[in-house]
Amino acid sequence: MSSAAAESVCALTAKVVGLDGSLAQFAAPVTAHEALLAAGGTAPSPPRASFLCCSDELDFDAPARALGARDALQPGQLYFALPAAMLGRPLPAQDMAALAARAAAALGTAPVVAAAAAAAAAGVPSRGRSKA
């Protein structure tokens, strides 16, 4: 797959950086609840142990807003799974830096291959793994 085609596939997916630093990409319409379950890794967290937030809404010293369970993820957008303990508390610079490092590590190792395009057409999430 050419670099331009790979970038096009990436732009068509919503990306979720999991608690463990893994990256899940979703091409088909998917809700926050479905994405959180899929991005949970091999041992999913108990319900309400984590939440999804949109990277564009994160700001220094401001609380992270949780997406509603039925909110649809938007293609081309990056989301984070965060522990429930972070909900409603301001994110200091240290936490923001850690999230940026986790995203960079996950995105730097995300495989984008022809299979991802085929999975996207079938509505199957494509998962890349990286540890931050």
CSV table of N, CA and C in Angstrom, one decimal:
chain,number,residue,atom,x,y,z
A,1,MET,N,0.9,-1.2,0.0
A,1,MET,CA,0.0,0.0,0.0
A,1,MET,C,0.9,1.2,0.0
A,2,SER,N,0.6,2.2,-0.8
A,2,SER,CA,1.4,3.4,-0.9
A,2,SER,C,1.3,4.3,0.3
A,3,SER,N,2.2,5.2,0.6
A,3,SER,CA,2.1,6.1,1.7
A,3,SER,C,0.8,6.9,1.7
A,4,ALA,N,0.5,7.4,0.5
A,4,ALA,CA,-0.7,8.2,0.4
A,4,ALA,C,-2.0,7.4,0.7
A,5,ALA,N,-2.0,6.2,0.3
A,5,ALA,CA,-3.1,5.3,0.5
A,5,ALA,C,-3.2,5.0,2.0
A,6,ALA,N,-2.1,4.7,2.6
A,6,ALA,CA,-2.0,4.4,4.1
A,6,ALA,C,-2.5,5.6,4.9
A,7,GLU,N,-2.1,6.8,4.5
A,7,GLU,CA,-2.6,8.0,5.2
A,7,GLU,C,-4.1,8.2,5.0
A,8,SER,N,-4.6,7.9,3.8
A,8,SER,CA,-6.0,8.0,3.6
A,8,SER,C,-6.8,7.0,4.4
A,9,VAL,N,-6.3,5.8,4.6
A,9,VAL,CA,-7.0,4.8,5.5
A,9,VAL,C,-7.0,5.3,6.9
A,10,CYS,N,-5.8,5.9,7.4
A,10,CYS,CA,-5.7,6.4,8.7
A,10,CYS,C,-6.7,7.5,9.0
A,11,ALA,N,-6.9,8.4,8.0
A,11,ALA,CA,-7.8,9.5,8.1
A,11,ALA,C,-9.3,9.1,8.2
A,12,LEU,N,-9.5,7.9,7.7
A,12,LEU,CA,-10.9,7.4,7.7
A,12,LEU,C,-11.2,6.6,9.0
A,13,THR,N,-10.3,6.5,9.9
A,13,THR,CA,-10.6,5.7,11.1
A,13,THR,C,-10.6,6.6,12.3
A,14,ALA,N,-11.3,6.2,13.3
A,14,ALA,CA,-11.3,6.8,14.6
A,14,ALA,C,-10.2,6.0,15.4
A,15,LYS,N,-9.3,6.7,16.1
A,15,LYS,CA,-8.3,6.0,16.8
A,15,LYS,C,-8.5,6.1,18.3
A,16,VAL,N,-8.3,5.0,19.0
A,16,VAL,CA,-8.4,5.0,20.5
A,16,VAL,C,-7.2,4.4,21.1
A,17,VAL,N,-6.5,5.3,21.9
A,17,VAL,CA,-5.3,4.8,22.6
A,17,VAL,C,-5.8,4.3,24.0
A,18,GLY,N,-5.6,3.0,24.2
A,18,GLY,CA,-6.1,2.3,25.3
A,18,GLY,C,-5.3,2.6,26.6
A,19,LEU,N,-5.8,2.1,27.7
A,19,LEU,CA,-5.1,2.3,29.0
A,19,LEU,C,-3.7,1.7,29.0
A,20,ASP,N,-3.5,0.6,28.2
A,20,ASP,CA,-2.3,-0.1,28.1
A,20,ASP,C,-1.3,0.4,27.0
A,21,GLY,N,-1.7,1.5,26.4
A,21,GLY,CA,-0.9,2.1,25.3
A,21,GLY,C,-1.2,1.5,23.9
A,22,SER,N,-2.1,0.5,23.8
A,22,SER,CA,-2.4,-0.1,22.6
A,22,SER,C,-3.3,0.9,21.7
A,23,LEU,N,-3.3,0.7,20.4
A,23,LEU,CA,-4.1,1.5,19.5
A,23,LEU,C,-5.1,0.7,18.8
A,24,ALA,N,-6.4,1.1,18.9
A,24,ALA,CA,-7.4,0.5,18.1
A,24,ALA,C,-7.9,1.5,17.1
A,25,GLN,N,-8.2,1.0,15.9
A,25,GLN,CA,-8.7,1.9,14.8
A,25,GLN,C,-10.0,1.3,14.4
A,26,PHE,N,-11.0,2.3,14.2
A,26,PHE,CA,-12.3,1.9,13.9
A,26,PHE,C,-12.8,2.6,12.6
A,27,ALA,N,-13.1,1.9,11.6
A,27,ALA,CA,-13.5,2.5,10.3
A,27,ALA,C,-15.0,2.6,10.2
A,28,ALA,N,-15.7,1.6,10.8
A,28,ALA,CA,-17.2,1.7,10.7
A,28,ALA,C,-17.7,2.5,11.8
A,29,PRO,N,-18.9,3.0,11.7
A,29,PRO,CA,-19.5,3.8,12.9
A,29,PRO,C,-19.4,2.9,14.1
A,30,VAL,N,-18.9,3.5,15.2
A,30,VAL,CA,-18.8,2.8,16.4
A,30,VAL,C,-19.1,3.8,17.6
A,31,THR,N,-19.7,3.3,18.6
A,31,THR,CA,-20.0,4.1,19.8
A,31,THR,C,-18.9,4.1,20.7
A,32,ALA,N,-18.9,5.1,21.6
A,32,ALA,CA,-17.8,5.1,22.7
A,32,ALA,C,-17.8,3.9,23.5
A,33,HIS,N,-19.0,3.3,23.8
A,33,HIS,CA,-19.0,2.1,24.6
A,33,HIS,C,-18.4,0.9,23.9
A,34,GLU,N,-18.8,0.8,22.6
A,34,GLU,CA,-18.2,-0.3,21.8
A,34,GLU,C,-16.7,-0.2,21.7
A,35,ALA,N,-16.2,1.0,21.4
A,35,ALA,CA,-14.8,1.3,21.3
A,35,ALA,C,-14.0,1.0,22.6
A,36,LEU,N,-14.6,1.4,23.7
A,36,LEU,CA,-14.0,1.2,25.0
A,36,LEU,C,-13.9,-0.3,25.3
A,37,LEU,N,-14.9,-1.1,25.0
A,37,LEU,CA,-14.8,-2.5,25.1
A,37,LEU,C,-13.8,-3.1,24.3
A,38,ALA,N,-13.7,-2.7,23.0
A,38,ALA,CA,-12.7,-3.3,22.0
A,38,ALA,C,-11.3,-2.9,22.4
A,39,ALA,N,-11.1,-1.7,22.9
A,39,ALA,CA,-9.8,-1.2,23.2
A,39,ALA,C,-9.3,-1.6,24.6
A,40,GLY,N,-10.1,-2.4,25.3
A,40,GLY,CA,-9.8,-2.8,26.7
A,40,GLY,C,-8.6,-3.7,26.8
A,41,GLY,N,-8.1,-4.3,25.7
A,41,GLY,CA,-7.0,-5.3,25.8
A,41,GLY,C,-7.6,-6.6,26.1
A,42,THR,N,-6.7,-7.5,26.6
A,42,THR,CA,-7.0,-8.9,26.8
A,42,THR,C,-7.8,-9.1,28.1
A,43,ALA,N,-7.7,-8.2,29.1
A,43,ALA,CA,-8.4,-8.3,30.3
A,43,ALA,C,-9.2,-7.0,30.5
A,44,PRO,N,-10.5,-7.0,30.0
A,44,PRO,CA,-11.2,-5.7,30.1
A,44,PRO,C,-11.4,-5.3,31.5
A,45,SER,N,-11.4,-4.0,31.7
A,45,SER,CA,-11.7,-3.4,33.0
A,45,SER,C,-13.1,-3.6,33.4
A,46,PRO,N,-13.4,-3.6,34.7
A,46,PRO,CA,-14.8,-3.6,35.1
A,46,PRO,C,-15.6,-2.4,34.5
A,47,PRO,N,-16.9,-2.5,34.4
A,47,PRO,CA,-17.7,-1.4,33.8
A,47,PRO,C,-17.4,-0.2,34.7
A,48,ARG,N,-17.3,0.9,34.0
A,48,ARG,CA,-17.1,2.3,34.6
A,48,ARG,C,-15.8,2.4,35.3
A,49,ALA,N,-14.8,1.5,35.0
A,49,ALA,CA,-13.5,1.7,35.5
A,49,ALA,C,-12.7,2.6,34.6
A,50,SER,N,-13.2,2.9,33.4
A,50,SER,CA,-12.5,3.8,32.5
A,50,SER,C,-13.6,4.5,31.6
A,51,PHE,N,-13.1,5.5,30.9
A,51,PHE,CA,-14.0,6.3,30.1
A,51,PHE,C,-13.2,6.7,28.9
A,52,LEU,N,-13.9,7.1,27.8
A,52,LEU,CA,-13.2,7.7,26.6
A,52,LEU,C,-13.4,9.2,26.6
A,53,CYS,N,-12.3,9.8,26.1
A,53,CYS,CA,-12.4,11.3,25.9
A,53,CYS,C,-11.7,11.6,24.6
A,54,CYS,N,-12.1,12.7,24.0
A,54,CYS,CA,-11.6,13.2,22.7
A,54,CYS,C,-10.3,14.0,23.0
A,55,SER,N,-9.3,13.7,22.3
A,55,SER,CA,-8.0,14.4,22.5
A,55,SER,C,-8.2,15.9,22.2
A,56,ASP,N,-9.0,16.3,21.3
A,56,ASP,CA,-9.2,17.8,21.0
A,56,ASP,C,-9.8,18.5,22.2
A,57,GLU,N,-10.5,17.8,23.1
A,57,GLU,CA,-11.1,18.5,24.2
A,57,GLU,C,-10.3,18.6,25.4
A,58,LEU,N,-9.1,18.0,25.4
A,58,LEU,CA,-8.2,18.0,26.6
A,58,LEU,C,-7.5,19.3,26.6
A,59,ASP,N,-7.3,19.8,27.9
A,59,ASP,CA,-6.6,21.1,28.1
A,59,ASP,C,-6.0,21.0,29.4
A,60,PHE,N,-4.9,21.8,29.5
A,60,PHE,CA,-4.1,21.9,30.8
A,60,PHE,C,-5.0,22.4,31.9
A,61,ASP,N,-4.9,21.7,33.1
A,61,ASP,CA,-5.6,22.1,34.3
A,61,ASP,C,-7.1,22.2,34.1
A,62,ALA,N,-7.7,21.4,33.2
A,62,ALA,CA,-9.1,21.4,33.0
A,62,ALA,C,-9.5,19.9,33.0
A,63,PRO,N,-10.7,19.6,33.6
A,63,PRO,CA,-11.1,18.2,33.7
A,63,PRO,C,-11.4,17.6,32.3
A,64,ALA,N,-11.1,16.3,32.1
A,64,ALA,CA,-11.5,15.6,30.9
A,64,ALA,C,-13.0,15.3,30.9
A,65,ARG,N,-13.6,15.5,29.8
A,65,ARG,CA,-15.0,15.2,29.6
A,65,ARG,C,-15.2,13.8,29.0
A,66,ALA,N,-16.0,13.0,29.7
A,66,ALA,CA,-16.2,11.7,29.2
A,66,ALA,C,-17.2,11.7,28.1
A,67,LEU,N,-17.0,10.9,27.0
A,67,LEU,CA,-18.0,10.8,26.0
A,67,LEU,C,-19.1,9.9,26.5
A,68,GLY,N,-20.3,10.2,26.1
A,68,GLY,CA,-21.5,9.4,26.4
A,68,GLY,C,-21.3,8.0,25.8
A,69,ALA,N,-21.9,7.0,26.4
A,69,ALA,CA,-21.8,5.6,25.9
A,69,ALA,C,-22.3,5.5,24.5
A,70,ARG,N,-23.3,6.3,24.1
A,70,ARG,CA,-23.9,6.2,22.8
A,70,ARG,C,-23.3,7.2,21.8
A,71,ASP,N,-22.3,8.0,22.2
A,71,ASP,CA,-21.7,9.0,21.3
A,71,ASP,C,-20.9,8.2,20.2
A,72,ALA,N,-21.1,8.7,19.0
A,72,ALA,CA,-20.3,8.0,17.9
A,72,ALA,C,-18.9,8.7,17.8
A,73,LEU,N,-18.0,7.8,17.6
A,73,LEU,CA,-16.6,8.3,17.3
A,73,LEU,C,-16.5,8.8,15.9
A,74,GLN,N,-15.7,9.9,15.8
A,74,GLN,CA,-15.6,10.5,14.5
A,74,GLN,C,-14.3,10.1,13.7
A,75,PRO,N,-14.4,9.7,12.5
A,75,PRO,CA,-13.2,9.4,11.7
A,75,PRO,C,-12.2,10.5,11.7
A,76,GLY,N,-10.9,10.1,11.8
A,76,GLY,CA,-9.8,11.1,11.8
A,76,GLY,C,-9.5,11.6,13.2
A,77,GLN,N,-10.3,11.3,14.2
A,77,GLN,CA,-10.2,11.8,15.5
A,77,GLN,C,-9.4,10.8,16.4
A,78,LEU,N,-8.7,11.4,17.4
A,78,LEU,CA,-8.0,10.5,18.4
A,78,LEU,C,-8.7,10.6,19.7
A,79,TYR,N,-8.8,9.5,20.3
A,79,TYR,CA,-9.5,9.4,21.6
A,79,TYR,C,-8.6,8.6,22.6
A,80,PHE,N,-8.7,8.9,23.9
A,80,PHE,CA,-8.0,8.2,24.9
A,80,PHE,C,-9.0,7.5,25.8
A,81,ALA,N,-8.6,6.3,26.2
A,81,ALA,CA,-9.3,5.6,27.3
A,81,ALA,C,-8.5,6.1,28.6
A,82,LEU,N,-9.2,6.6,29.6
A,82,LEU,CA,-8.6,7.1,30.8
A,82,LEU,C,-9.3,6.4,32.0
A,83,PRO,N,-8.5,6.2,33.1
A,83,PRO,CA,-9.1,5.6,34.2
A,83,PRO,C,-10.2,6.5,34.8
A,84,ALA,N,-11.2,5.9,35.4
A,84,ALA,CA,-12.3,6.6,36.0
A,84,ALA,C,-11.8,7.6,37.0
A,85,ALA,N,-10.7,7.3,37.7
A,85,ALA,CA,-10.2,8.3,38.7
A,85,ALA,C,-9.8,9.6,38.2
A,86,MET,N,-9.6,9.7,36.8
A,86,MET,CA,-9.3,11.0,36.2
A,86,MET,C,-10.5,11.8,35.8
A,87,LEU,N,-11.6,11.2,35.9
A,87,LEU,CA,-12.9,11.9,35.5
A,87,LEU,C,-13.2,13.0,36.4
A,88,GLY,N,-13.4,14.2,35.9
A,88,GLY,CA,-13.8,15.4,36.7
A,88,GLY,C,-12.6,16.1,37.4
A,89,ARG,N,-11.4,15.5,37.3
A,89,ARG,CA,-10.3,16.3,38.0
A,89,ARG,C,-9.4,16.9,36.9
A,90,PRO,N,-8.9,18.1,37.2
A,90,PRO,CA,-8.1,18.8,36.2
A,90,PRO,C,-6.8,18.0,35.9
A,91,LEU,N,-6.4,18.1,34.6
A,91,LEU,CA,-5.3,17.3,34.1
A,91,LEU,C,-4.0,18.3,34.2
A,92,PRO,N,-3.1,18.0,35.1
A,92,PRO,CA,-1.9,18.8,35.2
A,92,PRO,C,-1.0,18.6,34.0
A,93,ALA,N,0.0,19.4,33.8
A,93,ALA,CA,0.9,19.3,32.7
A,93,ALA,C,1.6,17.9,32.6
A,94,GLN,N,1.9,17.4,33.8
A,94,GLN,CA,2.5,16.0,33.8
A,94,GLN,C,1.6,15.0,33.2
A,95,ASP,N,0.3,15.0,33.5
A,95,ASP,CA,-0.6,14.1,32.9
A,95,ASP,C,-0.8,14.3,31.4
A,96,MET,N,-0.8,15.6,31.0
A,96,MET,CA,-1.0,15.9,29.5
A,96,MET,C,0.3,15.4,28.8
A,97,ALA,N,1.5,15.6,29.4
A,97,ALA,CA,2.7,15.1,28.7
A,97,ALA,C,2.7,13.6,28.6
A,98,ALA,N,2.2,12.9,29.6
A,98,ALA,CA,2.1,11.4,29.6
A,98,ALA,C,1.2,11.0,28.5
A,99,LEU,N,0.0,11.7,28.4
A,99,LEU,CA,-0.9,11.3,27.3
A,99,LEU,C,-0.3,11.5,25.9
A,100,ALA,N,0.4,12.6,25.8
A,100,ALA,CA,1.1,12.9,24.5
A,100,ALA,C,2.1,11.9,24.1
A,101,ALA,N,2.9,11.4,25.1
A,101,ALA,CA,3.9,10.4,24.9
A,101,ALA,C,3.2,9.1,24.6
A,102,ARG,N,2.1,8.7,25.3
A,102,ARG,CA,1.4,7.5,25.0
A,102,ARG,C,0.8,7.5,23.6
A,103,ALA,N,0.3,8.6,23.1
A,103,ALA,CA,-0.3,8.8,21.8
A,103,ALA,C,0.8,8.6,20.7
A,104,ALA,N,1.9,9.3,21.0
A,104,ALA,CA,3.0,9.2,20.0
A,104,ALA,C,3.6,7.8,19.9
A,105,ALA,N,3.7,7.1,21.0
A,105,ALA,CA,4.2,5.7,20.9
A,105,ALA,C,3.2,4.8,20.2
A,106,ALA,N,1.9,5.0,20.5
A,106,ALA,CA,0.9,4.2,19.9
A,106,ALA,C,0.8,4.5,18.4
A,107,LEU,N,0.8,5.7,18.0
A,107,LEU,CA,0.6,6.1,16.6
A,107,LEU,C,1.9,5.8,15.8
A,108,GLY,N,3.0,5.8,16.4
A,108,GLY,CA,4.3,5.5,15.8
A,108,GLY,C,4.4,4.1,15.4
A,109,THR,N,3.7,3.2,16.1
A,109,THR,CA,3.8,1.8,15.8
A,109,THR,C,2.5,1.2,15.2
A,110,ALA,N,1.5,2.0,14.9
A,110,ALA,CA,0.2,1.6,14.3
A,110,ALA,C,0.4,1.0,12.9
A,111,PRO,N,0.1,-0.3,12.8
A,111,PRO,CA,0.2,-0.8,11.4
A,111,PRO,C,-0.9,-0.4,10.5
A,112,VAL,N,-0.6,0.1,9.4
A,112,VAL,CA,-1.6,0.4,8.4
A,112,VAL,C,-1.3,-0.4,7.1
A,113,VAL,N,-2.1,-1.4,6.9
A,113,VAL,CA,-1.8,-2.3,5.8
A,113,VAL,C,-3.1,-2.5,5.0
A,114,ALA,N,-2.9,-3.2,3.9
A,114,ALA,CA,-4.1,-3.5,3.0
A,114,ALA,C,-5.2,-4.2,3.8
A,115,ALA,N,-4.8,-5.0,4.8
A,115,ALA,CA,-5.8,-5.8,5.6
A,115,ALA,C,-6.6,-4.8,6.4
A,116,ALA,N,-6.1,-3.7,6.8
A,116,ALA,CA,-6.8,-2.7,7.5
A,116,ALA,C,-7.9,-2.1,6.7
A,117,ALA,N,-7.7,-1.9,5.4
A,117,ALA,CA,-8.7,-1.3,4.5
A,117,ALA,C,-9.8,-2.4,4.3
A,118,ALA,N,-9.4,-3.7,4.2
A,118,ALA,CA,-10.4,-4.7,4.1
A,118,ALA,C,-11.3,-4.8,5.4
A,119,ALA,N,-10.6,-4.8,6.5
A,119,ALA,CA,-11.3,-4.8,7.8
A,119,ALA,C,-12.2,-3.6,7.9
A,120,ALA,N,-11.8,-2.5,7.5
A,120,ALA,CA,-12.6,-1.3,7.6
A,120,ALA,C,-13.9,-1.4,6.8
A,121,ALA,N,-13.7,-2.0,5.6
A,121,ALA,CA,-14.9,-2.2,4.8
A,121,ALA,C,-15.9,-3.2,5.5
A,122,ALA,N,-15.3,-4.1,6.3
A,122,ALA,CA,-16.2,-5.1,7.0
A,122,ALA,C,-16.6,-4.6,8.3
A,123,GLY,N,-16.1,-3.4,8.8
A,123,GLY,CA,-16.5,-2.9,10.1
A,123,GLY,C,-15.8,-3.5,11.2
A,124,VAL,N,-14.6,-4.2,11.0
A,124,VAL,CA,-13.9,-4.8,12.0
A,124,VAL,C,-12.8,-3.9,12.5
A,125,PRO,N,-12.6,-3.7,13.8
A,125,PRO,CA,-11.5,-2.8,14.3
A,125,PRO,C,-10.1,-3.4,14.0
A,126,SER,N,-9.2,-2.6,13.6
A,126,SER,CA,-7.8,-2.9,13.4
A,126,SER,C,-7.0,-2.5,14.6
A,127,ARG,N,-6.3,-3.5,15.1
A,127,ARG,CA,-5.5,-3.2,16.4
A,127,ARG,C,-4.1,-3.2,16.2
A,128,GLY,N,-3.4,-2.2,16.6
A,128,GLY,CA,-1.9,-2.2,16.7
A,128,GLY,C,-1.6,-2.2,18.2
A,129,ARG,N,-0.5,-2.7,18.6
A,129,ARG,CA,-0.1,-2.8,20.0
A,129,ARG,C,1.2,-2.0,20.2
A,130,SER,N,1.3,-1.3,21.2
A,130,SER,CA,2.5,-0.6,21.7
A,130,SER,C,2.4,-0.4,23.2
A,131,LYS,N,3.5,-0.4,23.8
A,131,LYS,CA,3.5,-0.1,25.3
A,131,LYS,C,4.2,1.2,25.5
A,132,ALA,N,3.6,2.1,26.2
A,132,ALA,CA,4.2,3.4,26.5
A,132,ALA,C,5.1,3.3,27.7
